mmCIF file with all atom_site columns, C-alpha atoms in Angstrom:
data_model
loop_
_atom_site.group_PDB
_atom_site.id
_atom_site.type_symbol
_atom_site.label_atom_id
_atom_site.label_alt_id
_atom_site.label_comp_id
_atom_site.label_asym_id
_atom_site.label_entity_id
_atom_site.label_seq_id
_atom_site.pdbx_PDB_ins_code
_atom_site.Cartn_x
_atom_site.Cartn_y
_atom_site.Cartn_z
_atom_site.occupancy
_atom_site.B_iso_or_equiv
_atom_site.pdbx_formal_charge
_atom_site.auth_seq_id
_atom_site.auth_comp_id
_atom_site.auth_asym_id
_atom_site.auth_atom_id
_atom_site.pdbx_PDB_model_num
ATOM 1   C CA . UNK A 1 1   ? 95.386  112.232 108.401 1.00 89.00 ? 8   UNK A CA 1
ATOM 2   C CA . UNK A 1 2   ? 96.725  113.838 105.281 1.00 90.00 ? 9   UNK A CA 1
ATOM 3   C CA . UNK A 1 3   ? 95.656  116.106 103.170 1.00 93.00 ? 10  UNK A CA 1
ATOM 4   C CA . UNK A 1 4   ? 94.683  116.028 99.363  1.00 94.00 ? 11  UNK A CA 1
ATOM 5   C CA . UNK A 1 5   ? 98.442  117.594 98.260  1.00 93.00 ? 12  UNK A CA 1
ATOM 6   C CA . UNK A 1 6   ? 100.195 114.919 100.260 1.00 93.00 ? 13  UNK A CA 1
ATOM 7   C CA . UNK A 1 7   ? 98.423  111.740 99.419  1.00 92.00 ? 14  UNK A CA 1
ATOM 8   C CA . UNK A 1 8   ? 98.844  112.456 95.157  1.00 93.00 ? 15  UNK A CA 1
ATOM 9   C CA . UNK A 1 9   ? 102.519 112.918 96.212  1.00 91.00 ? 16  UNK A CA 1
ATOM 10  C CA . UNK A 1 10  ? 102.275 109.313 98.376  1.00 88.00 ? 17  UNK A CA 1
ATOM 11  C CA . UNK A 1 11  ? 100.422 107.834 95.530  1.00 88.00 ? 18  UNK A CA 1
ATOM 12  C CA . UNK A 1 12  ? 101.776 109.643 92.214  1.00 90.00 ? 19  UNK A CA 1
ATOM 13  C CA . UNK A 1 13  ? 98.345  111.214 90.852  1.00 94.00 ? 20  UNK A CA 1
ATOM 14  C CA . UNK A 1 14  ? 96.760  114.229 90.693  1.00 96.00 ? 21  UNK A CA 1
ATOM 15  C CA . UNK A 1 15  ? 93.792  115.167 93.074  1.00 95.00 ? 22  UNK A CA 1
ATOM 16  C CA . UNK A 1 16  ? 91.115  115.815 90.087  1.00 96.00 ? 23  UNK A CA 1
ATOM 17  C CA . UNK A 1 17  ? 91.998  112.334 90.045  1.00 96.00 ? 24  UNK A CA 1
ATOM 18  C CA . UNK A 1 18  ? 90.997  111.540 93.717  1.00 95.00 ? 25  UNK A CA 1
ATOM 19  C CA . UNK A 1 19  ? 88.276  113.911 93.189  1.00 94.00 ? 26  UNK A CA 1
ATOM 20  C CA . UNK A 1 20  ? 87.422  111.794 90.707  1.00 96.00 ? 27  UNK A CA 1
ATOM 21  C CA . UNK A 1 21  ? 87.689  108.381 92.164  1.00 96.00 ? 28  UNK A CA 1
ATOM 22  C CA . UNK A 1 22  ? 86.009  109.252 95.190  1.00 93.00 ? 29  UNK A CA 1
ATOM 23  C CA . UNK A 1 23  ? 82.858  109.916 93.074  1.00 94.00 ? 30  UNK A CA 1
ATOM 24  C CA . UNK A 1 24  ? 83.172  106.464 91.054  1.00 95.00 ? 31  UNK A CA 1
ATOM 25  C CA . UNK A 1 25  ? 84.737  103.707 94.305  1.00 93.00 ? 32  UNK A CA 1
ATOM 26  C CA . UNK A 1 26  ? 82.001  104.311 97.093  1.00 88.00 ? 33  UNK A CA 1
ATOM 27  C CA . UNK A 1 27  ? 84.725  102.543 99.261  1.00 87.00 ? 34  UNK A CA 1
ATOM 28  C CA . UNK A 1 28  ? 87.546  106.142 99.153  1.00 89.00 ? 35  UNK A CA 1
ATOM 29  C CA . UNK A 1 29  ? 85.028  107.849 100.866 1.00 88.00 ? 36  UNK A CA 1
ATOM 30  C CA . UNK A 1 30  ? 87.935  110.068 103.298 1.00 90.00 ? 37  UNK A CA 1
ATOM 31  C CA . UNK A 1 31  ? 86.542  112.509 106.111 1.00 92.00 ? 38  UNK A CA 1
ATOM 32  C CA . UNK A 1 32  ? 86.450  115.742 106.235 1.00 91.00 ? 39  UNK A CA 1
ATOM 33  C CA . UNK A 1 33  ? 87.613  118.369 108.357 1.00 91.00 ? 40  UNK A CA 1
ATOM 34  C CA . UNK A 1 34  ? 85.572  121.119 109.920 1.00 93.00 ? 41  UNK A CA 1
ATOM 35  C CA . UNK A 1 35  ? 87.490  123.317 106.887 1.00 92.00 ? 42  UNK A CA 1
ATOM 36  C CA . UNK A 1 36  ? 85.799  121.140 104.684 1.00 90.00 ? 43  UNK A CA 1
ATOM 37  C CA . UNK A 1 37  ? 89.743  119.681 103.238 1.00 91.00 ? 44  UNK A CA 1
ATOM 38  C CA . UNK A 1 38  ? 89.781  116.256 102.727 1.00 91.00 ? 45  UNK A CA 1
ATOM 39  C CA . UNK A 1 39  ? 91.421  114.168 105.525 1.00 94.00 ? 46  UNK A CA 1
ATOM 40  C CA . UNK A 1 40  ? 93.144  110.419 104.543 1.00 93.00 ? 47  UNK A CA 1
ATOM 41  C CA . UNK A 1 41  ? 93.456  107.455 106.588 1.00 91.00 ? 48  UNK A CA 1
ATOM 42  C CA . UNK A 1 42  ? 96.574  105.137 106.054 1.00 88.00 ? 49  UNK A CA 1
ATOM 43  C CA . UNK A 1 43  ? 93.021  102.674 104.669 1.00 87.00 ? 50  UNK A CA 1
ATOM 44  C CA . UNK A 1 44  ? 92.490  105.449 102.145 1.00 90.00 ? 51  UNK A CA 1
ATOM 45  C CA . UNK A 1 45  ? 96.229  105.549 101.402 1.00 90.00 ? 52  UNK A CA 1
ATOM 46  C CA . UNK A 1 46  ? 96.445  101.752 100.747 1.00 89.00 ? 53  UNK A CA 1
ATOM 47  C CA . UNK A 1 47  ? 92.763  101.597 98.433  1.00 92.00 ? 54  UNK A CA 1
ATOM 48  C CA . UNK A 1 48  ? 94.262  104.194 96.798  1.00 93.00 ? 55  UNK A CA 1
ATOM 49  C CA . UNK A 1 49  ? 97.479  102.638 96.053  1.00 91.00 ? 56  UNK A CA 1
ATOM 50  C CA . UNK A 1 50  ? 95.057  99.313  95.091  1.00 92.00 ? 57  UNK A CA 1
ATOM 51  C CA . UNK A 1 51  ? 92.870  101.444 92.685  1.00 94.00 ? 58  UNK A CA 1
ATOM 52  C CA . UNK A 1 52  ? 95.564  102.772 90.743  1.00 94.00 ? 59  UNK A CA 1
ATOM 53  C CA . UNK A 1 53  ? 97.077  98.779  90.556  1.00 91.00 ? 60  UNK A CA 1
ATOM 54  C CA . UNK A 1 54  ? 93.665  97.920  89.158  1.00 94.00 ? 61  UNK A CA 1
ATOM 55  C CA . UNK A 1 55  ? 93.388  100.372 86.600  1.00 96.00 ? 62  UNK A CA 1
ATOM 56  C CA . UNK A 1 56  ? 97.230  101.326 85.175  1.00 94.00 ? 63  UNK A CA 1
ATOM 57  C CA . UNK A 1 57  ? 98.698  98.430  85.852  1.00 91.00 ? 64  UNK A CA 1
ATOM 58  C CA . UNK A 1 58  ? 96.362  95.266  85.738  1.00 92.00 ? 65  UNK A CA 1
ATOM 59  C CA . UNK A 1 59  ? 93.871  97.057  82.691  1.00 95.00 ? 66  UNK A CA 1
ATOM 60  C CA . UNK A 1 60  ? 90.696  97.366  84.108  1.00 96.00 ? 67  UNK A CA 1
ATOM 61  C CA . UNK A 1 61  ? 88.211  99.654  83.329  1.00 96.00 ? 68  UNK A CA 1
ATOM 62  C CA . UNK A 1 62  ? 86.580  101.445 86.078  1.00 96.00 ? 69  UNK A CA 1
ATOM 63  C CA . UNK A 1 63  ? 83.376  99.631  86.218  1.00 96.00 ? 70  UNK A CA 1
ATOM 64  C CA . UNK A 1 64  ? 85.831  96.253  86.043  1.00 96.00 ? 71  UNK A CA 1
ATOM 65  C CA . UNK A 1 65  ? 87.897  97.489  89.319  1.00 95.00 ? 72  UNK A CA 1
ATOM 66  C CA . UNK A 1 66  ? 84.775  99.194  90.553  1.00 94.00 ? 73  UNK A CA 1
ATOM 67  C CA . UNK A 1 67  ? 83.071  95.106  90.616  1.00 94.00 ? 74  UNK A CA 1
ATOM 68  C CA . UNK A 1 68  ? 86.901  93.613  92.168  1.00 94.00 ? 75  UNK A CA 1
ATOM 69  C CA . UNK A 1 69  ? 86.810  95.281  94.593  1.00 91.00 ? 76  UNK A CA 1
ATOM 70  C CA . UNK A 1 70  ? 83.070  95.309  95.715  1.00 91.00 ? 77  UNK A CA 1
ATOM 71  C CA . UNK A 1 71  ? 83.597  90.881  94.788  1.00 91.00 ? 78  UNK A CA 1
ATOM 72  C CA . UNK A 1 72  ? 87.061  91.303  97.534  1.00 90.00 ? 79  UNK A CA 1
ATOM 73  C CA . UNK A 1 73  ? 84.840  93.184  99.840  1.00 88.00 ? 80  UNK A CA 1
ATOM 74  C CA . UNK A 1 74  ? 82.256  90.575  100.418 1.00 91.00 ? 81  UNK A CA 1
ATOM 75  C CA . UNK A 1 75  ? 84.919  89.028  100.370 1.00 90.00 ? 82  UNK A CA 1
ATOM 76  C CA . UNK A 1 76  ? 86.698  89.869  103.619 1.00 90.00 ? 83  UNK A CA 1
ATOM 77  C CA . UNK A 1 77  ? 89.518  89.670  101.204 1.00 89.00 ? 84  UNK A CA 1
ATOM 78  C CA . UNK A 1 78  ? 89.626  93.489  100.516 1.00 88.00 ? 85  UNK A CA 1
ATOM 79  C CA . UNK A 1 79  ? 92.398  94.422  103.704 1.00 85.00 ? 86  UNK A CA 1
ATOM 80  C CA . UNK A 1 80  ? 94.460  90.665  102.691 1.00 88.00 ? 87  UNK A CA 1
ATOM 81  C CA . UNK A 1 81  ? 94.611  92.697  98.406  1.00 86.00 ? 88  UNK A CA 1
ATOM 82  C CA . UNK A 1 82  ? 95.233  96.485  99.447  1.00 86.00 ? 89  UNK A CA 1
ATOM 83  C CA . UNK A 1 83  ? 97.949  95.225  101.899 1.00 85.00 ? 90  UNK A CA 1
ATOM 84  C CA . UNK A 1 84  ? 99.162  93.272  98.196  1.00 84.00 ? 91  UNK A CA 1
ATOM 85  C CA . UNK A 1 85  ? 99.169  96.372  96.283  1.00 79.00 ? 92  UNK A CA 1
ATOM 86  C CA . UNK A 1 86  ? 100.349 98.588  99.411  1.00 79.00 ? 93  UNK A CA 1
ATOM 87  C CA . UNK A 1 87  ? 103.950 95.206  99.031  1.00 84.00 ? 94  UNK A CA 1
ATOM 88  C CA . UNK A 1 88  ? 104.161 95.869  95.409  1.00 81.00 ? 95  UNK A CA 1
ATOM 89  C CA . UNK A 1 89  ? 104.832 99.204  95.293  1.00 77.00 ? 96  UNK A CA 1
ATOM 90  C CA . UNK A 1 90  ? 106.953 99.463  98.651  1.00 80.00 ? 97  UNK A CA 1
ATOM 91  C CA . UNK A 1 91  ? 108.976 96.281  96.091  1.00 85.00 ? 98  UNK A CA 1
ATOM 92  C CA . UNK A 1 92  ? 108.626 98.823  92.148  1.00 81.00 ? 99  UNK A CA 1
ATOM 93  C CA . UNK A 1 93  ? 110.100 101.732 94.425  1.00 77.00 ? 100 UNK A CA 1
ATOM 94  C CA . UNK A 1 94  ? 113.009 100.063 95.964  1.00 86.00 ? 101 UNK A CA 1
ATOM 95  C CA . UNK A 1 95  ? 113.610 98.469  93.143  1.00 88.00 ? 102 UNK A CA 1
ATOM 96  C CA . UNK A 1 96  ? 114.169 101.851 91.609  1.00 85.00 ? 103 UNK A CA 1
ATOM 97  C CA . UNK A 1 97  ? 115.838 103.565 94.019  1.00 88.00 ? 104 UNK A CA 1
ATOM 98  C CA . UNK A 1 98  ? 118.576 100.199 94.233  1.00 91.00 ? 105 UNK A CA 1
ATOM 99  C CA . UNK A 1 99  ? 118.438 100.764 90.528  1.00 91.00 ? 106 UNK A CA 1
ATOM 100 C CA . UNK A 1 100 ? 119.638 104.442 90.610  1.00 89.00 ? 107 UNK A CA 1
ATOM 101 C CA . UNK A 1 101 ? 121.928 103.782 93.239  1.00 92.00 ? 108 UNK A CA 1
ATOM 102 C CA . UNK A 1 102 ? 123.728 101.462 91.982  1.00 90.00 ? 109 UNK A CA 1
ATOM 103 C CA . UNK A 1 103 ? 124.088 104.008 88.182  1.00 90.00 ? 110 UNK A CA 1
ATOM 104 C CA . UNK A 1 104 ? 125.848 106.760 90.881  1.00 90.00 ? 111 UNK A CA 1
ATOM 105 C CA . UNK A 1 105 ? 128.067 103.603 92.004  1.00 91.00 ? 112 UNK A CA 1
ATOM 106 C CA . UNK A 1 106 ? 129.185 102.557 88.571  1.00 89.00 ? 113 UNK A CA 1
ATOM 107 C CA . UNK A 1 107 ? 132.731 104.410 87.337  1.00 85.00 ? 114 UNK A CA 1
ATOM 108 C CA . UNK A 1 108 ? 131.816 105.843 84.204  1.00 82.00 ? 115 UNK A CA 1
ATOM 109 C CA . UNK A 1 109 ? 133.505 103.691 81.572  1.00 80.00 ? 116 UNK A CA 1
ATOM 110 C CA . UNK A 1 110 ? 137.043 104.209 79.888  1.00 72.00 ? 117 UNK A CA 1
ATOM 111 C CA . UNK A 1 111 ? 136.462 106.169 76.641  1.00 66.00 ? 118 UNK A CA 1
ATOM 112 C CA . UNK A 1 112 ? 138.786 103.860 73.669  1.00 63.00 ? 119 UNK A CA 1
ATOM 113 C CA . UNK A 1 113 ? 139.217 106.853 71.444  1.00 60.00 ? 120 UNK A CA 1
ATOM 114 C CA . UNK A 1 114 ? 142.682 108.490 71.660  1.00 62.00 ? 121 UNK A CA 1
ATOM 115 C CA . UNK A 1 115 ? 143.126 111.949 72.938  1.00 58.00 ? 122 UNK A CA 1
ATOM 116 C CA . UNK A 1 116 ? 145.836 113.831 71.950  1.00 56.00 ? 123 UNK A CA 1
#
């Protein structure tokens, strides 16, 4: 189980965004512990990443994303799509990390000016 702050770090969102999405997307329904704090499982994190992809990358409206999620849920394809979203996020992160490492490993270019 993950706390809301841990999930925010993982998915790159602020807590108020997650709380808002929970009011808009019935499939995002984390459990609460004895203290009343939200506790997220991996399946909820995958759903959050998929909602983020729909809203931020594919430019769905909240209403459009709701309809898409419901359509996938009814068709039994929601699990597959959330897995794809997670895979895409991981590939993106790996590409960014590889680019950063390549920049670190590339020797600096020699200056062409005459230093005196």
